[in-house]
Each structure stands twice: as C-alpha cells, then as structure tokens.
PDB file of C-alpha atoms in Angstrom:
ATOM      1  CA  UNK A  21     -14.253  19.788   3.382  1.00 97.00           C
ATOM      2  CA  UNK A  22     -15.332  16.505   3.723  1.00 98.00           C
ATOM      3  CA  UNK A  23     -14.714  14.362   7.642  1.00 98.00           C
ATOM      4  CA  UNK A  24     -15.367  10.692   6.789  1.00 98.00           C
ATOM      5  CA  UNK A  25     -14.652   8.361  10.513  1.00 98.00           C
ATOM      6  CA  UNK A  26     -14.395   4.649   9.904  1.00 98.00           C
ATOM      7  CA  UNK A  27     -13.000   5.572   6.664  1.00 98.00           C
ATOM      8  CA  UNK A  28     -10.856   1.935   5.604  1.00 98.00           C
ATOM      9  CA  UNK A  29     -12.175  -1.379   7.481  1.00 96.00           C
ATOM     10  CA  UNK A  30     -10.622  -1.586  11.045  1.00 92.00           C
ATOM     11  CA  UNK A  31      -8.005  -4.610   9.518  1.00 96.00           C
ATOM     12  CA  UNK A  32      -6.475  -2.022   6.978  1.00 97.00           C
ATOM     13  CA  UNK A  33      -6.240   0.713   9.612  1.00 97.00           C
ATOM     14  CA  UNK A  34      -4.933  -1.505  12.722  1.00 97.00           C
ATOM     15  CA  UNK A  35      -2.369  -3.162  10.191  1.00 98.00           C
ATOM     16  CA  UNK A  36      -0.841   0.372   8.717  1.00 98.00           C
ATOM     17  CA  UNK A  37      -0.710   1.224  12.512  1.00 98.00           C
ATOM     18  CA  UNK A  38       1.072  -1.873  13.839  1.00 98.00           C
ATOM     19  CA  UNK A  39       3.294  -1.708  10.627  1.00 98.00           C
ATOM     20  CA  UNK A  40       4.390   1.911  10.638  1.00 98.00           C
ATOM     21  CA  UNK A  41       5.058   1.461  14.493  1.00 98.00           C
ATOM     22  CA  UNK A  42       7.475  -1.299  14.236  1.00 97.00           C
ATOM     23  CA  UNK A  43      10.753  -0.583  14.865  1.00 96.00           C
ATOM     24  CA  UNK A  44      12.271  -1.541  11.314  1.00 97.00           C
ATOM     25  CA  UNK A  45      10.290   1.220   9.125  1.00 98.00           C
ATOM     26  CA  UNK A  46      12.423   3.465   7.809  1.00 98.00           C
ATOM     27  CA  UNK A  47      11.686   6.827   9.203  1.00 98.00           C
ATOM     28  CA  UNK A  48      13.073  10.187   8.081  1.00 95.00           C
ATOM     29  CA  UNK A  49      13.760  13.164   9.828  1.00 93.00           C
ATOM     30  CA  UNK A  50      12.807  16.231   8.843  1.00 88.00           C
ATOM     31  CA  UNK A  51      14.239  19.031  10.699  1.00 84.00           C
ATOM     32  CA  UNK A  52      11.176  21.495  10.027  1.00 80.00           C
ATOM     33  CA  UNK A  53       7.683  20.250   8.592  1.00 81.00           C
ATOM     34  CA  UNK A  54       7.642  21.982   5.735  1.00 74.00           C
ATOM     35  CA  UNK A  55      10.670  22.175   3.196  1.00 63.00           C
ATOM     36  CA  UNK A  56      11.224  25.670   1.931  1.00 54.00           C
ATOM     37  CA  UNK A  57      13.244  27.491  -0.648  1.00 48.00           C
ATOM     38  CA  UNK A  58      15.370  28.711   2.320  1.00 45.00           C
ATOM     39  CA  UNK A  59      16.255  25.141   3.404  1.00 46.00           C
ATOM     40  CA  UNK A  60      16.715  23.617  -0.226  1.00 49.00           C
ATOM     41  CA  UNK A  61      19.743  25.386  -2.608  1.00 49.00           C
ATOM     42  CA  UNK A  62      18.340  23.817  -5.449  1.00 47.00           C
ATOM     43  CA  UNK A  63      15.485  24.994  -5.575  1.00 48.00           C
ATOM     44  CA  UNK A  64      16.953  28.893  -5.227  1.00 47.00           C
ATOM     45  CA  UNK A  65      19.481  28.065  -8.127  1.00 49.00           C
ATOM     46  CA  UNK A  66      16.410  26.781 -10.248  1.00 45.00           C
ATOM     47  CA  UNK A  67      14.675  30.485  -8.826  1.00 52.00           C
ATOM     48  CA  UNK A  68      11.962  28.792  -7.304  1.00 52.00           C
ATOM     49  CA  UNK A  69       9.872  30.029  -5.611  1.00 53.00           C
ATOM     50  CA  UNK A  70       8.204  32.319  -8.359  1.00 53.00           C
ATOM     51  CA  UNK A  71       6.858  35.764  -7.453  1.00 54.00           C
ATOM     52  CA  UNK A  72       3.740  35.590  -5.388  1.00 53.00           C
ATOM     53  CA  UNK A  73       4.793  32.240  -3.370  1.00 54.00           C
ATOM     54  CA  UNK A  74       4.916  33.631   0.443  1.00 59.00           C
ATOM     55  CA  UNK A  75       6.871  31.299   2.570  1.00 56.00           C
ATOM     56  CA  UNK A  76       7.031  32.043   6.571  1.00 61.00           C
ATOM     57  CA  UNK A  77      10.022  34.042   7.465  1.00 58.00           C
ATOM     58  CA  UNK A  78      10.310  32.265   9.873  1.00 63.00           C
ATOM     59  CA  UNK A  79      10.288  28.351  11.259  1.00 66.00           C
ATOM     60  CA  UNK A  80       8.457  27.485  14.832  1.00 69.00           C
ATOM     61  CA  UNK A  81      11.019  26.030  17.310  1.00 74.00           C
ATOM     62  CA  UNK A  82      10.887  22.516  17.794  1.00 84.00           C
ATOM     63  CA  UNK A  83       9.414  22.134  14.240  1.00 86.00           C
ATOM     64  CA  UNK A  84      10.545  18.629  13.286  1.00 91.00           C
ATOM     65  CA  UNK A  85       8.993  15.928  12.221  1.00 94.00           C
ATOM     66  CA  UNK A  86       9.615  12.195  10.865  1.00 96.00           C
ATOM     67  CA  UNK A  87       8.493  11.425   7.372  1.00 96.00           C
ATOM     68  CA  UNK A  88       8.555   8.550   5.124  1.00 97.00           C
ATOM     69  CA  UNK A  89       7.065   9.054   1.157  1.00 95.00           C
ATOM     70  CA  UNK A  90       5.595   6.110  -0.151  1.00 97.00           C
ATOM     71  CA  UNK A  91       4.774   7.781  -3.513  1.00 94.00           C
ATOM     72  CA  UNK A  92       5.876  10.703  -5.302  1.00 90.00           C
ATOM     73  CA  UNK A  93       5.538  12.115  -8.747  1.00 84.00           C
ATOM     74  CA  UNK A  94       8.365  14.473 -10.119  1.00 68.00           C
ATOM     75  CA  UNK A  95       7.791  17.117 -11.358  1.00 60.00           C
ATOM     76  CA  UNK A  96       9.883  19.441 -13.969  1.00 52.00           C
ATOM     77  CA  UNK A  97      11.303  21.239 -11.181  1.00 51.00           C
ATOM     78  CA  UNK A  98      12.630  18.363  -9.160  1.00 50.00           C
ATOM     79  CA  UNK A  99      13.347  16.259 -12.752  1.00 45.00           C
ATOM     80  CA  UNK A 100      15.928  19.161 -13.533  1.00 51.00           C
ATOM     81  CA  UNK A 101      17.497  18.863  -9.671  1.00 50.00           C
ATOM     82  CA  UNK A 102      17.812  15.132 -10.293  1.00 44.00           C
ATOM     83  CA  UNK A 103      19.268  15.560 -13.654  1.00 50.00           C
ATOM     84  CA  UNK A 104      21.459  17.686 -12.316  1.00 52.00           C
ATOM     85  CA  UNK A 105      22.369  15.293  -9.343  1.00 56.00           C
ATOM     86  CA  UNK A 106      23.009  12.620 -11.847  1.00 58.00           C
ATOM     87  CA  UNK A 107      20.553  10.185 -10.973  1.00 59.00           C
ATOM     88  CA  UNK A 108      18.540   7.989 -13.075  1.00 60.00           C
ATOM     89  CA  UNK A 109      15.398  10.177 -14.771  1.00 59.00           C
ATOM     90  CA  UNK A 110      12.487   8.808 -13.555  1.00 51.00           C
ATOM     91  CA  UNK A 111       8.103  10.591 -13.656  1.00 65.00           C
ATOM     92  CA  UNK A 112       7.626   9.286  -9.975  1.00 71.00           C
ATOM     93  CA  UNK A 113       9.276   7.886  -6.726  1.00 84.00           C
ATOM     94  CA  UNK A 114       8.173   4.409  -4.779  1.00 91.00           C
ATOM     95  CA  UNK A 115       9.172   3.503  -1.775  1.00 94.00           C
ATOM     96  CA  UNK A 116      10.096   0.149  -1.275  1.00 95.00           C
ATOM     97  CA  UNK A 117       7.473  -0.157   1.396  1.00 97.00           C
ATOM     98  CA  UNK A 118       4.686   0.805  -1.044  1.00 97.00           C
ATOM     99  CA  UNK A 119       2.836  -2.315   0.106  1.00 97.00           C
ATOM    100  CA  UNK A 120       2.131  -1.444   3.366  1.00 97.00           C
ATOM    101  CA  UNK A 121      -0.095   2.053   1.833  1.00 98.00           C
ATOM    102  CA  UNK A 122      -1.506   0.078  -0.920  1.00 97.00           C
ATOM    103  CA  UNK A 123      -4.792  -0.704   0.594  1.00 97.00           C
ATOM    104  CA  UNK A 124      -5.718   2.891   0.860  1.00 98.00           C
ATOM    105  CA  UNK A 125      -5.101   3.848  -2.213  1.00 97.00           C
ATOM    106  CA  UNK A 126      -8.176   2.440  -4.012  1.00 97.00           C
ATOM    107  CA  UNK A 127     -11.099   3.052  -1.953  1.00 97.00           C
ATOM    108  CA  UNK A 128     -10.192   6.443  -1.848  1.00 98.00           C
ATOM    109  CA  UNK A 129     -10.148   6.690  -5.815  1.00 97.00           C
ATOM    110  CA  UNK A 130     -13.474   4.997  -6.039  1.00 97.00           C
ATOM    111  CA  UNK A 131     -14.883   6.806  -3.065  1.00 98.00           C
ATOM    112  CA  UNK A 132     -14.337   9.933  -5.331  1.00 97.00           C
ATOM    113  CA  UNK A 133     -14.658   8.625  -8.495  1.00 97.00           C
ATOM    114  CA  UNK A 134     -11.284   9.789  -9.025  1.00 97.00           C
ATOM    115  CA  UNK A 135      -9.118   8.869 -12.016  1.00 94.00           C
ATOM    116  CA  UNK A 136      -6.298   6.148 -11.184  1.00 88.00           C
ATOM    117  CA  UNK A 137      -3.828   8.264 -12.622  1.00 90.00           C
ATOM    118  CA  UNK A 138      -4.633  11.077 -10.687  1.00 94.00           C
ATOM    119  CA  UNK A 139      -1.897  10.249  -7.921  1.00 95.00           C
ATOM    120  CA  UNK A 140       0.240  12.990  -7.277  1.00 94.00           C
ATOM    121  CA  UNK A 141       1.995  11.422  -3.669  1.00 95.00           C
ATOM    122  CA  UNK A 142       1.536   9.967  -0.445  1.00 97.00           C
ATOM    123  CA  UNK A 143       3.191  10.920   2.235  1.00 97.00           C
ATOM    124  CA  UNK A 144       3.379   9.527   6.072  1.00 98.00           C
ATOM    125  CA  UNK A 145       4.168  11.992   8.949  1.00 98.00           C
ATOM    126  CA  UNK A 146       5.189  10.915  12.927  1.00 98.00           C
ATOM    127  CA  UNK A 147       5.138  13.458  15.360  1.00 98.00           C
ATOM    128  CA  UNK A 148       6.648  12.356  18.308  1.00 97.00           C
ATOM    129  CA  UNK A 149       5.425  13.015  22.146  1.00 96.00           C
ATOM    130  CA  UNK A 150       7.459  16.794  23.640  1.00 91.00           C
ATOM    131  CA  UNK A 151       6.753  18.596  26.800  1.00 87.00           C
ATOM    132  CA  UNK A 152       3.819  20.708  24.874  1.00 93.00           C
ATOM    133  CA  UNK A 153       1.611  20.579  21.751  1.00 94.00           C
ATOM    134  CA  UNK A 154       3.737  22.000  18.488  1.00 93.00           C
ATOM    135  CA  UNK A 155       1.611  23.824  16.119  1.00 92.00           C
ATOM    136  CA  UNK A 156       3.502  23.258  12.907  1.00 92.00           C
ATOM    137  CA  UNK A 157       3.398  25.353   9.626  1.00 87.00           C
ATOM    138  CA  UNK A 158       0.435  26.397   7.806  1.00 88.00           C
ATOM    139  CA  UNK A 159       0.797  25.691   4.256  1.00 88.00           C
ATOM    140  CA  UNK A 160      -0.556  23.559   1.141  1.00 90.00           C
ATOM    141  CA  UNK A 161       0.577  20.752  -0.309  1.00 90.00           C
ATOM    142  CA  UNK A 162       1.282  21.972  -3.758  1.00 86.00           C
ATOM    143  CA  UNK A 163       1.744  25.611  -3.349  1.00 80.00           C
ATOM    144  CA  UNK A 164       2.802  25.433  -7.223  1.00 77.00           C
ATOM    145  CA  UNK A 165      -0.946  24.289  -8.196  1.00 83.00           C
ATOM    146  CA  UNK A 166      -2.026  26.699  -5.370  1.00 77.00           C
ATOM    147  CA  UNK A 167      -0.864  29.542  -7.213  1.00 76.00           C
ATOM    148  CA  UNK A 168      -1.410  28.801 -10.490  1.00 81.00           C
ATOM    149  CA  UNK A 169      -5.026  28.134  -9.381  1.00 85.00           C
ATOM    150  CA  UNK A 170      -4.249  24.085 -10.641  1.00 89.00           C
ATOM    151  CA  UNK A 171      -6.936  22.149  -8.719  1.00 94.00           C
ATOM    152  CA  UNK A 172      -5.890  19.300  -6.464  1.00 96.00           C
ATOM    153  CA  UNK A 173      -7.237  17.568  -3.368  1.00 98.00           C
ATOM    154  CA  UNK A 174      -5.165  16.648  -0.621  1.00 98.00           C
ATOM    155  CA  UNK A 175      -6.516  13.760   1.966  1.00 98.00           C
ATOM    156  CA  UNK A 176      -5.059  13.405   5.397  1.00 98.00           C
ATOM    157  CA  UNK A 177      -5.917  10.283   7.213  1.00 98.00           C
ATOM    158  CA  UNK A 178      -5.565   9.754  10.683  1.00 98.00           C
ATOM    159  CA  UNK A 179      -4.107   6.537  11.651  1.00 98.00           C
ATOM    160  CA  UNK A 180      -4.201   6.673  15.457  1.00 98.00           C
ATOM    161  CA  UNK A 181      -5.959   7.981  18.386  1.00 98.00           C
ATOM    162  CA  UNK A 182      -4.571  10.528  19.904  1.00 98.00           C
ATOM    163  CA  UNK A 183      -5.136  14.133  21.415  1.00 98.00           C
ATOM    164  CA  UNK A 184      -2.988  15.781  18.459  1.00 98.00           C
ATOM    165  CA  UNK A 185      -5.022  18.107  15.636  1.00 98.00           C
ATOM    166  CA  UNK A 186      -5.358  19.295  12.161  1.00 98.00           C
ATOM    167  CA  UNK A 187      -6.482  21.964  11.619  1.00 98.00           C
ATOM    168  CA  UNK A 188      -8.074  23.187   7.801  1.00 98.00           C
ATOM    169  CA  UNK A 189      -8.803  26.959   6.668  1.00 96.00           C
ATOM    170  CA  UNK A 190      -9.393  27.783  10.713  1.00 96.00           C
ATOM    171  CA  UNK A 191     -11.400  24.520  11.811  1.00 98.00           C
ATOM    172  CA  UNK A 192      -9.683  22.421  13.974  1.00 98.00           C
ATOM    173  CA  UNK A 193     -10.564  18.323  13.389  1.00 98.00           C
ATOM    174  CA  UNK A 194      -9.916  15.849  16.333  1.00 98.00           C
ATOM    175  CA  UNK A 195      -7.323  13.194  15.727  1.00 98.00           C
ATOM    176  CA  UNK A 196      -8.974   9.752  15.534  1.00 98.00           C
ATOM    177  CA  UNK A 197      -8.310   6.765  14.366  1.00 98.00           C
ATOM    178  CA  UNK A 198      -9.651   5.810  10.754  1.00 98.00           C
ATOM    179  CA  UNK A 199     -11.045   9.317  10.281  1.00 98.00           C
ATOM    180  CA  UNK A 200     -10.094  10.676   6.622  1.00 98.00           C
ATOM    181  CA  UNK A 201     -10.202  14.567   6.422  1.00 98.00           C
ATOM    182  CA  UNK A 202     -10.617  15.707   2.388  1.00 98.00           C
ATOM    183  CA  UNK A 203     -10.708  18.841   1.131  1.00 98.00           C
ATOM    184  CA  UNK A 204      -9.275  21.475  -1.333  1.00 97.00           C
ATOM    185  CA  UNK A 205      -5.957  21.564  -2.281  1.00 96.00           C
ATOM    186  CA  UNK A 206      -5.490  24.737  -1.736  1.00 93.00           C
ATOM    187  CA  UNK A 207      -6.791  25.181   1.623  1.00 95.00           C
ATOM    188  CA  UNK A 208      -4.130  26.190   3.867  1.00 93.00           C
ATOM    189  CA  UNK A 209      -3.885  23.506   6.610  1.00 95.00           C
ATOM    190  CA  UNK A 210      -1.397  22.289   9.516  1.00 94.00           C
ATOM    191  CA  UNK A 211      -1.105  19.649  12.513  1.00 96.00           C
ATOM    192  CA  UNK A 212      -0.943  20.030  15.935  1.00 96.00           C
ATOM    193  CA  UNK A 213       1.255  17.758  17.967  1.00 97.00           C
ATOM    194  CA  UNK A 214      -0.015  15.021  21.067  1.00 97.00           C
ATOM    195  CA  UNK A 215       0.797  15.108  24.363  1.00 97.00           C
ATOM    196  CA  UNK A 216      -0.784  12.191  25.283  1.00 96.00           C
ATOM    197  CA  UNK A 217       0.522   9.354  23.255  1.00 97.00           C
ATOM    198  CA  UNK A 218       4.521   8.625  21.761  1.00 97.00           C
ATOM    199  CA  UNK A 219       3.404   8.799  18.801  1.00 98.00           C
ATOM    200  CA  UNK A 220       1.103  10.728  16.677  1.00 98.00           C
ATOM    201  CA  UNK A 221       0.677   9.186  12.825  1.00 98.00           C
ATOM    202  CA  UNK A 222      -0.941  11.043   9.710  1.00 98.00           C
ATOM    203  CA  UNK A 223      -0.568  10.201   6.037  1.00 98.00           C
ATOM    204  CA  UNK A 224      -1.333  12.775   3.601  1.00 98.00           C
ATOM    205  CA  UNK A 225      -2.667  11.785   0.346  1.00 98.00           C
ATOM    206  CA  UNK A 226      -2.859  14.027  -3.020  1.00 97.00           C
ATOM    207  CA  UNK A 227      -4.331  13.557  -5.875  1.00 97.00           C
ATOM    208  CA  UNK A 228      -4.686  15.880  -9.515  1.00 95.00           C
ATOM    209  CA  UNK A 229      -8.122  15.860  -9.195  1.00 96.00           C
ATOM    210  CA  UNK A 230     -10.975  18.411  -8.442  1.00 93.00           C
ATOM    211  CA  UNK A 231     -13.018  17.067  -4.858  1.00 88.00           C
TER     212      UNK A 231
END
C-alpha cells in the first residue's frame, strides 16, 4: 500500500472540492455502501454471486451513503441485466460530469505507468455529518477479480479534510485533503464516517492493472 499526500496540484484538488460541493451535482443515494446480491434481483436471477463470494449477512444501521459514478465499464454480468432492461448495449458508462474527474485521471496512469486502457471506474462517495462515526462495510471493489485471483488496483483519494477514515487490510489512514491511498485490489478496505465536518468526500479509482 502506497500513501502519496499532495497527490494532484492544490488547483485540481480545491476545484473537484468546490465542484462536487455545489449544490447542482447530481448526487445519488445509496441506501447501504455496498450493493449486494441481497439488494439487487438481477443479479440473483443471473446466480451471481458464485460459490465462494461471502457477502455480510448483515448491513450496519445507518449505512447510507451518496454516490455519483463518473466512469464505469460493464461487464458481461451487468451487459446481460441491461440487455435484459432494454437499454442501448454499451462496454462502459460516462457521466455527463466526466469533466470535472478528468484531471485525475492521467497523473495517476503515468504515476504508475499504467496502461490508458486500464480504467475499470471511478466512483465519488459523500458521507454526510450523523450524531457518531459510521464504520461502513468491509469489502473490495471487484470481488469478481478478487476471487478469481484477477489483479486490479483500486485508488481512493481523499478530497477534503476531515476527521473521517479509511481503513485498508487493518491500518487505519487519516482523511486529508489531496492524500491518494493505492493499494491491492483485493485488499479488503472500508471508510469511516466524520463528525466534524458536513461533508466527508472520497473518490475511488480502479484500474485492470497490477500496482
């Protein structure tokens, strides 16, 4: 696991701040931070997951989050779902807001000489402020790649300061602004909501690519 602070220039981190803050950006709520098989028919009718996926039985209370994906591939599974939704095919998913991530993107890629196909999403999360700190799901990203033993690397970029957390494989990381946590796909990781601020902002970044 890699911890790189002052990660972007302080323009291209103070603008993605200012920009997902404003009160136009189209948010999403989640209703718990991780979608699972129980939550999603689809993917039980496509018998997903396969054996030797464990999901928690059970969600945390207050579990929520807001969400807004500025990039996704699709994969077969969710190709099928949209097939079967009868929507237009498509390999991958851009928000129309891609613009505002789009300075990221790059130095990340060259930072780790990875390829620039190697995108697999990008994903913002806002936690809100509650009345305590939330520990949310452990999980991966990809638990697919996970276990098939596919590698991947997920990045997760704090945007603002904050007292919230993430923690990776055990070790808990500090939210602060501009600091870039990379690491293993298949580590098992989670966040840890603020009490000190309204709102707490991540974006997670994957990418096909061995770290």
């Amino acid at each position: 696991m890699l911890v790189l602070d002052n990660f972007f220039d302080e323009g291209v981190c103070k603008t993605l701040e200012e920009r997902l803050l404003i009160n136009t950006f189209p948010w999403g709520y989640l209703s718990q931070s991780i979608p699972t098989p129980m939550q999603h028919s689809g993917y039980r009718r496509h018998g997903w997951p396969p054996a030797g996926i464990n999901w928690p039985a059970e969600i945390p209370k207050d579990d929520f989050m807001f969400i807004h994906n500025f990039f996704q591939e699709v994969d077969d599974l969710h190709k099928q779902m949209i097939k079967e939704s009868n929507e237009e095919e498509r390999d991958y998913m851009v928000s129309a807001c891609f613009d505002i991530i789009e300075p990221t993107i790059l130095p990340i890629m060259e930072y780790f000489d990875f390829d620039k196909h190697s995108l697999l999403r990008i994903k913002a999360n806002l936690d809100t402020v509650q009345n305590e700190s939330i520990t949310h799901c452990s999980h991966t990203d990809y638990p697919i790649y996970t276990h098939e033993d596919s590698p991947y690397t997920t990045a997760v970029f704090h945007v603002n300061d904050n007292n919230g957390v993430t923690v990776v494989n055990g070790e808990r990381i500090e939210q602060k602004s501009n600091r870039l946590i990379v690491f293993n796909g298949s580590s098992e990781h989670y966040g840890i909501t603020q009490t000190d601020v309204n709102a707490r902002l991540v974006v997670n970044y994957n990418f096909k690519a061995e770290l």
